[in-house]
CSV table of C-alpha atoms and ligand atoms in Angstrom, one decimal:
chain,number,residue,atom,x,y,z
A,934,MET,CA,-6.9,12.1,27.8
A,935,THR,CA,-8.8,8.9,27.0
A,936,GLU,CA,-8.9,7.5,23.5
A,937,ASN,CA,-12.6,8.6,23.2
A,938,GLU,CA,-12.0,12.2,24.0
A,939,THR,CA,-11.6,14.6,21.1
A,940,PRO,CA,-8.1,16.0,21.0
A,941,SER,CA,-7.2,19.6,19.9
A,942,PRO,CA,-4.9,19.1,17.0
A,943,LEU,CA,-3.5,22.6,17.4
A,944,ARG,CA,-2.2,22.0,20.9
A,945,VAL,CA,1.6,22.5,21.0
A,946,PRO,CA,3.4,19.5,22.4
A,947,VAL,CA,5.8,20.2,25.3
A,948,ILE,CA,9.3,19.3,24.0
A,949,LEU,CA,11.8,18.3,26.6
A,950,ALA,CA,15.5,17.4,26.4
A,951,HIS,CA,14.8,13.7,26.1
A,952,SER,CA,11.8,14.0,23.7
A,953,ARG,CA,11.8,11.7,20.7
A,954,VAL,CA,11.4,13.5,17.4
A,955,VAL,CA,9.8,12.2,14.1
A,956,GLY,CA,8.5,14.2,11.2
A,957,LEU,CA,7.4,14.6,7.7
A,958,ILE,CA,9.7,15.3,4.7
A,959,GLY,CA,8.0,16.6,1.6
A,960,TRP,CA,7.9,19.6,-0.7
A,961,PRO,CA,5.5,21.2,0.2
A,962,VAL,CA,4.4,20.0,3.7
A,963,GLU,CA,2.2,22.9,4.8
A,964,HIS,CA,-1.1,21.2,4.1
A,965,SER,CA,-0.4,17.8,5.7
A,966,VAL,CA,-2.7,16.5,8.4
A,967,SER,CA,0.1,14.2,9.6
A,968,PRO,CA,1.6,16.5,12.3
A,969,PRO,CA,-1.7,17.1,14.1
A,970,MET,CA,-2.7,13.5,13.7
A,971,HIS,CA,0.6,12.1,15.2
A,972,ASN,CA,0.9,14.7,17.9
A,973,ALA,CA,-2.6,14.0,19.0
A,974,ALA,CA,-1.8,10.3,19.2
A,975,PHE,CA,1.4,11.0,21.2
A,976,GLU,CA,-0.5,13.2,23.6
A,977,ALA,CA,-3.3,10.6,24.0
A,978,LEU,CA,-0.8,7.9,25.0
A,979,GLY,CA,1.2,10.3,27.1
A,980,LEU,CA,4.3,9.7,25.0
A,981,ASP,CA,7.1,12.1,25.1
A,982,TRP,CA,7.4,12.3,21.3
A,983,CYS,CA,6.7,15.1,18.8
A,984,TYR,CA,6.1,15.1,15.0
A,985,VAL,CA,7.4,18.1,13.0
A,986,PRO,CA,6.9,19.2,9.4
A,987,LEU,CA,10.2,19.3,7.6
A,988,PRO,CA,10.0,21.0,4.2
A,989,VAL,CA,12.8,19.4,2.0
A,990,ARG,CA,13.6,20.6,-1.5
A,991,PRO,CA,14.0,17.7,-3.9
A,992,ARG,CA,17.7,18.7,-4.5
A,993,ARG,CA,18.3,18.5,-0.7
A,994,LEU,CA,16.9,15.1,-0.2
A,995,ARG,CA,20.2,13.2,0.3
A,996,GLU,CA,21.4,15.7,2.9
A,997,ALA,CA,18.0,15.6,4.6
A,998,VAL,CA,18.1,11.8,4.9
A,999,GLU,CA,21.6,12.0,6.4
A,1000,GLY,CA,20.3,14.7,8.7
A,1001,VAL,CA,17.5,12.3,9.9
A,1002,ARG,CA,20.2,9.9,11.0
A,1003,ALA,CA,22.8,12.6,12.2
A,1004,LEU,CA,20.2,14.5,14.3
A,1005,GLY,CA,19.0,11.5,16.1
A,1006,LEU,CA,15.4,11.5,14.8
A,1007,CYS,CA,13.6,8.2,15.3
A,1008,GLY,CA,12.1,8.3,11.8
A,1009,VAL,CA,10.2,10.3,9.3
A,1010,ASN,CA,7.3,10.0,6.9
A,1011,ALA,CA,7.8,11.0,3.3
A,1012,THR,CA,5.4,12.5,0.9
A,1013,VAL,CA,5.4,14.0,-2.6
A,1014,PRO,CA,7.9,14.2,-4.3
A,1015,HIS,CA,10.3,12.1,-2.3
A,1016,LYS,CA,8.7,8.6,-2.1
A,1017,GLN,CA,10.5,7.1,-5.0
A,1018,ALA,CA,13.7,9.1,-4.7
A,1019,LEU,CA,14.3,7.7,-1.2
A,1020,LEU,CA,14.7,4.1,-2.4
A,1021,PRO,CA,18.5,4.3,-3.1
A,1022,LEU,CA,19.1,6.4,0.0
A,1023,VAL,CA,18.2,3.9,2.8
A,1024,ASP,CA,20.3,1.0,4.2
A,1025,GLU,CA,17.5,-1.5,3.8
A,1026,LEU,CA,14.0,-1.8,2.3
A,1027,THR,CA,11.1,-3.8,3.6
A,1028,PRO,CA,9.5,-6.1,0.9
A,1029,ALA,CA,6.5,-3.7,0.7
A,1030,ALA,CA,8.7,-0.7,-0.1
A,1031,GLU,CA,10.8,-2.6,-2.5
A,1032,THR,CA,7.9,-4.1,-4.5
A,1033,ILE,CA,5.8,-0.9,-4.5
A,1034,GLY,CA,8.9,1.1,-5.4
A,1035,ALA,CA,8.2,3.8,-2.9
A,1036,VAL,CA,9.2,4.7,0.7
A,1037,ASN,CA,6.7,6.6,2.8
A,1038,THR,CA,8.2,5.8,6.2
A,1039,LEU,CA,11.8,5.8,7.4
A,1040,ILE,CA,12.6,4.0,10.6
A,1041,VAL,CA,16.0,4.7,12.3
A,1042,GLU,CA,17.3,1.6,14.1
A,1043,GLU,CA,20.8,1.5,15.6
A,1044,ASP,CA,21.8,4.3,13.2
A,1045,GLU,CA,20.5,2.2,10.3
A,1046,LEU,CA,17.8,3.6,8.0
A,1047,LEU,CA,15.0,1.2,7.1
A,1048,GLY,CA,12.7,2.3,4.3
A,1049,HIS,CA,9.1,1.0,4.6
A,1050,ASN,CA,5.8,1.7,2.9
A,1051,THR,CA,2.7,1.8,5.1
A,1052,ASP,CA,0.2,2.8,2.3
A,1053,ALA,CA,-0.5,-0.8,1.4
A,1054,GLY,CA,-1.1,-1.9,5.0
A,1055,GLY,CA,-3.1,1.3,5.7
A,1056,PHE,CA,-5.3,0.6,2.7
A,1057,MET,CA,-5.9,-2.9,3.7
A,1058,ARG,CA,-6.8,-2.0,7.3
A,1059,ALA,CA,-9.1,0.8,6.1
A,1060,LEU,CA,-10.8,-1.5,3.6
A,1061,ARG,CA,-11.6,-4.1,6.2
A,1062,GLU,CA,-12.7,-1.4,8.7
A,1063,ALA,CA,-15.1,-0.1,6.0
A,1064,GLY,CA,-16.7,-3.5,6.1
A,1065,PHE,CA,-15.3,-5.0,2.9
A,1066,PRO,CA,-13.3,-8.2,3.4
A,1067,PRO,CA,-11.1,-8.4,0.2
A,1068,ASP,CA,-10.1,-12.1,0.5
A,1069,GLY,CA,-10.8,-13.8,-2.8
A,1070,CYS,CA,-12.4,-10.7,-4.4
A,1071,THR,CA,-12.3,-9.5,-8.0
A,1072,ALA,CA,-11.0,-6.0,-7.9
A,1073,LEU,CA,-10.9,-3.1,-10.3
A,1074,VAL,CA,-8.3,-0.4,-9.7
A,1075,LEU,CA,-8.5,2.9,-11.5
A,1076,GLY,CA,-5.1,4.5,-11.9
A,1077,ALA,CA,-1.5,3.2,-12.1
A,1078,GLY,CA,0.5,5.8,-10.1
A,1079,GLY,CA,2.2,5.4,-6.7
A,1080,ALA,CA,-1.0,4.9,-4.7
A,1081,ALA,CA,-2.3,2.3,-7.2
A,1082,ARG,CA,1.0,0.4,-6.8
A,1083,ALA,CA,0.4,0.2,-3.0
A,1084,VAL,CA,-3.2,-0.8,-3.6
A,1085,VAL,CA,-2.3,-3.6,-6.1
A,1086,TYR,CA,0.5,-4.8,-3.7
A,1087,ALA,CA,-2.1,-5.1,-0.9
A,1088,LEU,CA,-4.8,-6.6,-2.9
A,1089,GLY,CA,-2.4,-8.8,-4.8
A,1090,GLY,CA,-1.8,-10.8,-1.7
A,1091,VAL,CA,-5.5,-11.6,-1.0
A,1092,ALA,CA,-7.7,-11.0,-4.1
A,1093,GLU,CA,-8.4,-13.6,-6.8
A,1094,ARG,CA,-8.0,-11.1,-9.6
A,1095,VAL,CA,-7.0,-7.4,-9.9
A,1096,THR,CA,-7.6,-5.4,-13.1
A,1097,VAL,CA,-5.8,-2.1,-13.4
A,1098,LEU,CA,-7.2,0.5,-15.9
A,1099,ASN,CA,-5.3,3.7,-16.6
A,1100,ARG,CA,-5.6,6.8,-18.8
A,1101,THR,CA,-2.1,5.9,-20.0
A,1102,PRO,CA,-2.5,2.2,-20.6
A,1103,ARG,CA,1.3,1.6,-20.9
A,1104,ARG,CA,1.7,2.5,-17.3
A,1105,ALA,CA,-1.0,0.0,-16.2
A,1106,HIS,CA,0.7,-2.7,-18.3
A,1107,ASP,CA,4.1,-1.9,-16.7
A,1108,LEU,CA,2.6,-2.1,-13.2
A,1109,VAL,CA,1.1,-5.5,-13.9
A,1110,GLU,CA,4.2,-6.8,-15.5
A,1111,ASP,CA,6.2,-5.6,-12.5
A,1112,PHE,CA,3.9,-7.2,-9.9
A,1113,GLN,CA,2.8,-10.4,-11.7
A,1114,ARG,CA,5.7,-12.5,-10.4
A,1115,ARG,CA,5.5,-11.0,-6.9
A,1116,VAL,CA,1.9,-11.4,-5.9
A,1117,PRO,CA,-0.4,-14.5,-6.1
A,1118,ALA,CA,-3.5,-12.8,-7.5
A,1119,HIS,CA,-4.1,-12.9,-11.3
A,1120,LEU,CA,-3.4,-9.4,-12.7
A,1121,ALA,CA,-4.7,-7.7,-15.9
A,1122,ALA,CA,-4.3,-4.2,-17.4
A,1123,GLY,CA,-6.0,-2.0,-19.9
A,1124,PRO,CA,-7.0,1.5,-20.9
A,1125,LEU,CA,-9.6,3.5,-18.8
A,1126,GLU,CA,-12.1,3.4,-21.7
A,1127,GLY,CA,-15.8,2.6,-22.0
A,1128,GLY,CA,-15.8,-1.0,-23.3
A,1129,VAL,CA,-12.9,-2.1,-21.2
A,1130,LEU,CA,-14.3,-0.4,-18.1
A,1131,SER,CA,-17.7,-1.9,-18.7
A,1132,GLU,CA,-16.4,-5.5,-19.0
A,1133,ALA,CA,-14.1,-5.1,-15.9
A,1134,ALA,CA,-16.9,-3.5,-13.9
A,1135,SER,CA,-19.3,-6.4,-14.7
A,1136,GLU,CA,-17.0,-8.8,-12.9
A,1137,ALA,CA,-15.8,-6.5,-10.0
A,1138,ASP,CA,-16.7,-6.9,-6.3
A,1139,LEU,CA,-14.5,-4.0,-5.5
A,1140,VAL,CA,-13.7,-0.7,-7.3
A,1141,VAL,CA,-10.8,1.4,-6.1
A,1142,ASN,CA,-10.2,4.9,-7.3
A,1143,ALA,CA,-6.4,5.6,-7.1
A,1144,THR,CA,-6.5,8.7,-9.4
A,1145,PRO,CA,-6.9,12.2,-8.1
A,1146,VAL,CA,-10.0,12.8,-10.2
A,1147,GLY,CA,-12.8,14.2,-8.1
A,1148,MET,CA,-10.5,15.7,-5.5
A,1149,TRP,CA,-11.1,19.2,-4.1
A,1150,PRO,CA,-11.4,21.7,-5.9
A,1151,GLU,CA,-12.5,19.6,-8.9
A,1152,GLU,CA,-15.3,17.9,-6.9
A,1153,ASP,CA,-17.6,17.6,-10.0
A,1154,ALA,CA,-15.1,15.3,-11.8
A,1155,SER,CA,-15.2,11.5,-11.7
A,1156,PRO,CA,-12.9,8.8,-13.1
A,1157,TRP,CA,-16.0,6.7,-13.8
A,1158,LEU,CA,-17.3,7.0,-17.4
A,1159,GLU,CA,-21.0,8.1,-17.3
A,1160,GLU,CA,-22.1,5.6,-20.0
A,1161,VAL,CA,-21.0,2.7,-17.8
A,1162,PRO,CA,-23.3,1.6,-15.0
A,1163,PHE,CA,-21.6,1.2,-11.6
A,1164,PRO,CA,-21.9,-2.5,-10.5
A,1165,PRO,CA,-24.5,-2.5,-7.8
A,1166,GLY,CA,-23.0,-5.5,-6.0
A,1167,ALA,CA,-19.5,-3.9,-5.8
A,1168,PHE,CA,-17.9,-1.9,-3.0
A,1169,CYS,CA,-16.4,1.5,-3.9
A,1170,PHE,CA,-13.2,2.6,-2.1
A,1171,ASP,CA,-12.1,6.1,-3.2
A,1172,LEU,CA,-8.6,7.0,-2.0
A,1173,ILE,CA,-9.7,10.7,-2.0
A,1174,TYR,CA,-10.7,12.1,1.4
A,1175,ASN,CA,-11.4,15.7,0.5
A,1176,PRO,CA,-14.3,16.0,-0.2
A,1177,ARG,CA,-15.6,13.4,2.2
A,1178,GLU,CA,-18.0,12.1,-0.4
A,1179,THR,CA,-16.8,12.2,-4.0
A,1180,ARG,CA,-18.8,12.1,-7.1
A,1181,LEU,CA,-17.7,8.5,-7.7
A,1182,MET,CA,-18.9,7.5,-4.2
A,1183,ARG,CA,-22.3,9.1,-5.0
A,1184,THR,CA,-22.5,7.2,-8.3
A,1185,ALA,CA,-21.8,4.0,-6.4
A,1186,ARG,CA,-24.4,4.7,-3.7
A,1187,THR,CA,-27.0,5.6,-6.2
A,1188,ALA,CA,-26.4,2.2,-7.9
A,1189,GLY,CA,-27.0,0.5,-4.5
A,1190,ALA,CA,-23.3,-0.2,-3.8
A,1191,GLY,CA,-21.4,0.6,-0.5
A,1192,ALA,CA,-18.7,3.3,-0.6
A,1193,SER,CA,-15.9,4.6,1.5
A,1194,ASN,CA,-13.5,7.6,1.2
A,1195,GLY,CA,-9.7,7.5,1.8
A,1196,LEU,CA,-9.7,9.0,5.3
A,1197,GLY,CA,-9.3,5.5,6.8
A,1198,MET,CA,-6.3,4.8,4.6
A,1199,LEU,CA,-4.7,8.1,5.6
A,1200,VAL,CA,-5.2,7.3,9.3
A,1201,HIS,CA,-4.1,3.7,9.1
A,1202,GLN,CA,-1.0,4.4,7.1
A,1203,GLY,CA,-0.1,6.8,9.9
A,1204,ALA,CA,-1.1,4.3,12.5
A,1205,GLU,CA,1.2,1.7,11.1
A,1206,ALA,CA,4.1,4.2,11.0
A,1207,PHE,CA,3.3,5.2,14.6
A,1208,GLU,CA,3.4,1.6,15.7
A,1209,ARG,CA,6.7,0.9,13.9
A,1210,TRP,CA,8.3,3.9,15.6
A,1211,THR,CA,6.9,3.6,19.1
A,1212,GLY,CA,6.1,-0.1,19.5
A,1213,ARG,CA,2.7,1.0,20.8
A,1214,GLU,CA,-0.7,0.4,19.4
A,1215,ALA,CA,-1.9,3.5,17.7
A,1216,PRO,CA,-4.9,5.3,19.2
A,1217,VAL,CA,-6.8,5.2,15.9
A,1218,LYS,CA,-10.0,7.0,17.1
A,1219,VAL,CA,-7.9,10.0,18.3
A,1220,MET,CA,-6.1,10.1,15.0
A,1221,TYR,CA,-9.4,10.1,13.1
A,1222,ALA,CA,-10.7,12.9,15.3
A,1223,ALA,CA,-7.5,15.0,14.7
A,1224,CYS,CA,-7.8,14.6,10.9
A,1225,GLU,CA,-11.5,15.4,10.9
A,1226,GLN,CA,-10.9,18.6,12.9
A,1227,VAL,CA,-8.1,19.7,10.5
A,1228,LEU,CA,-10.1,18.9,7.4
A,1229,GLU,CA,-13.2,20.6,8.7
A,1230,ARG,CA,-11.2,23.8,8.9
A,1231,GLU,CA,-10.2,23.7,5.3
B,750,NAP,P1,0.2,9.7,-9.1
B,750,NAP,O1,1.4,8.8,-8.8
B,750,NAP,O2,0.5,11.1,-9.7
B,750,NAP,O3,-0.8,8.9,-10.1
B,750,NAP,C1,-2.0,9.5,-10.5
B,750,NAP,C2,-2.8,8.5,-11.3
B,750,NAP,O4,-4.0,9.1,-11.7
B,750,NAP,C3,-2.1,8.1,-12.7
B,750,NAP,O5,-2.5,6.7,-12.9
B,750,NAP,C4,-2.8,9.0,-13.7
B,750,NAP,O6,-2.9,8.5,-15.0
B,750,NAP,C5,-4.2,9.1,-13.1
B,750,NAP,N1,-4.8,10.4,-13.5
B,750,NAP,C6,-4.4,11.6,-13.1
B,750,NAP,N2,-5.3,12.5,-13.7
B,750,NAP,C7,-6.2,11.8,-14.4
B,750,NAP,C8,-7.3,12.2,-15.2
B,750,NAP,N3,-7.7,13.5,-15.3
B,750,NAP,N4,-8.1,11.2,-15.7
B,750,NAP,C9,-7.7,9.9,-15.6
B,750,NAP,N5,-6.7,9.5,-14.8
B,750,NAP,C10,-5.9,10.4,-14.2
B,750,NAP,O7,-0.6,10.0,-7.8
B,750,NAP,P2,-0.8,9.0,-6.5
B,750,NAP,O8,0.3,9.3,-5.6
B,750,NAP,O9,-0.9,7.6,-7.1
B,750,NAP,O10,-2.2,9.5,-5.9
B,750,NAP,C11,-3.4,9.2,-6.5
B,750,NAP,C12,-4.5,9.7,-5.6
B,750,NAP,O11,-4.5,8.9,-4.4
B,750,NAP,C13,-4.4,11.1,-5.1
B,750,NAP,O12,-5.7,11.7,-5.1
B,750,NAP,C14,-3.9,11.0,-3.7
B,750,NAP,O13,-4.3,12.1,-2.9
B,750,NAP,C15,-4.6,9.7,-3.3
B,750,NAP,N6,-3.9,9.1,-2.2
B,750,NAP,C16,-4.6,8.9,-1.0
B,750,NAP,C17,-3.9,8.3,0.1
B,750,NAP,C18,-4.7,8.1,1.3
B,750,NAP,O14,-4.1,7.8,2.4
B,750,NAP,N7,-6.0,8.2,1.3
B,750,NAP,C19,-2.6,7.8,-0.1
B,750,NAP,C20,-1.9,8.0,-1.3
B,750,NAP,C21,-2.6,8.6,-2.3
B,750,NAP,P3,-1.7,8.7,-16.0
B,750,NAP,O15,-0.7,7.6,-15.8
B,750,NAP,O16,-2.4,8.6,-17.3
B,750,NAP,O17,-1.1,10.1,-15.8
C-alpha cells in the first residue's frame, strides 16, 4: 500500500514468529485509536510489527512494566491512569518525560526501559502543521493537568510568554513554579476567571485548550467564558478531537481567528513513538486516515 491509499484499520496484522510487538497499557484501553493507527502504519511500510491493546489495572502496573521487558516487547504507549505512575518504574527518563512528569511511551533498549513523553513533540508538530509557527508567540493555556504540562513544556522552549489559567488556580501556580527554571519562556499563572482571562486574551497570539471541556458528549460546553471576546488575531488549538469542531473552535472562527482540533497532536504523538521504536519515518497520512475511519464509526 502506498502512503496515499486509505488503510482499513480493522485489518488484522499477520503475526509471525519474528514479529515485533508493541502496545498500549491503560485502564481502560477499549476506546483507543492507537492500535488501528499504528497497525495501519506498520502495514503501510511493510513492517513486521504489531500493536496490541493491553488492559492493565493500576495495581498491576509494576508487574506489567516488568512484563514488557520480560516478554521481549519493543515498547509500549501508556495512557490514563498510568502516565505519572510509570516515572519511578523505568531505568531512565528523557528530559521531556522528567520535566513534564509523565511517561506516555516506553522504549526497550538492550533490556533497559527508557521512559519518554511524545505529547509535547506531538503538540508542536501538530501546531506547526496547522499553520501556526509558535516561535516568539504569547500563548494562553487553559488547564493545568497532564496535557497542559506537555503543552507548556513544548511552548516554553520557543514562546516568549506562556500564561496558564486553571479552574483550580493553585495547580496553575504549581505548574508555573515547576517549569519556570526549566524553560526559557516567561511563565505566568492565574484563575480561569473573567477579568484574568480577558487580560490574558488581549495579549495572546495562541490559545490552547488543555481541559476536557467541550469533549463528546458535552459538546455544548466551552472553557471560554461567554463575556470575554475571543482575540480575533489569535490561533485556537483545542486538544479535543471528538467532536472534530468544538464550541471553542467555533467561537474562535466566528471571531475571525484560525482554529485546529487535537487530532494532529494525537497522530504526531503516535508518529514520534513509532519513529522511536522502529527508526523509520512514520507514514503520517496513513495514521490520520486510520484515526479518521475509527472516529467516524463512533
Ligand atoms: P487532566 O490531567 O485530568 O487535567 C484536566 C484539566 O482540565 C485540569 O486543569 C482541570 O482543572 C481542567 N478541567 C476539568 N474539568 C473542567 C471544567 N469543567 N471547567 C474548567 N476546567 C476543567 O486531563 P489531561 O490529561 O490534561 O487532558 C486534558 C484534555 O486534553 C482531555 O480532553 C484530553 O482528551 C486531551 N488530550 C488530548 C491529547 C491529544 O493527543 N489530542 C493528548 C492528551 C490529552 P482542575 O485542575 O481545576 O481540575
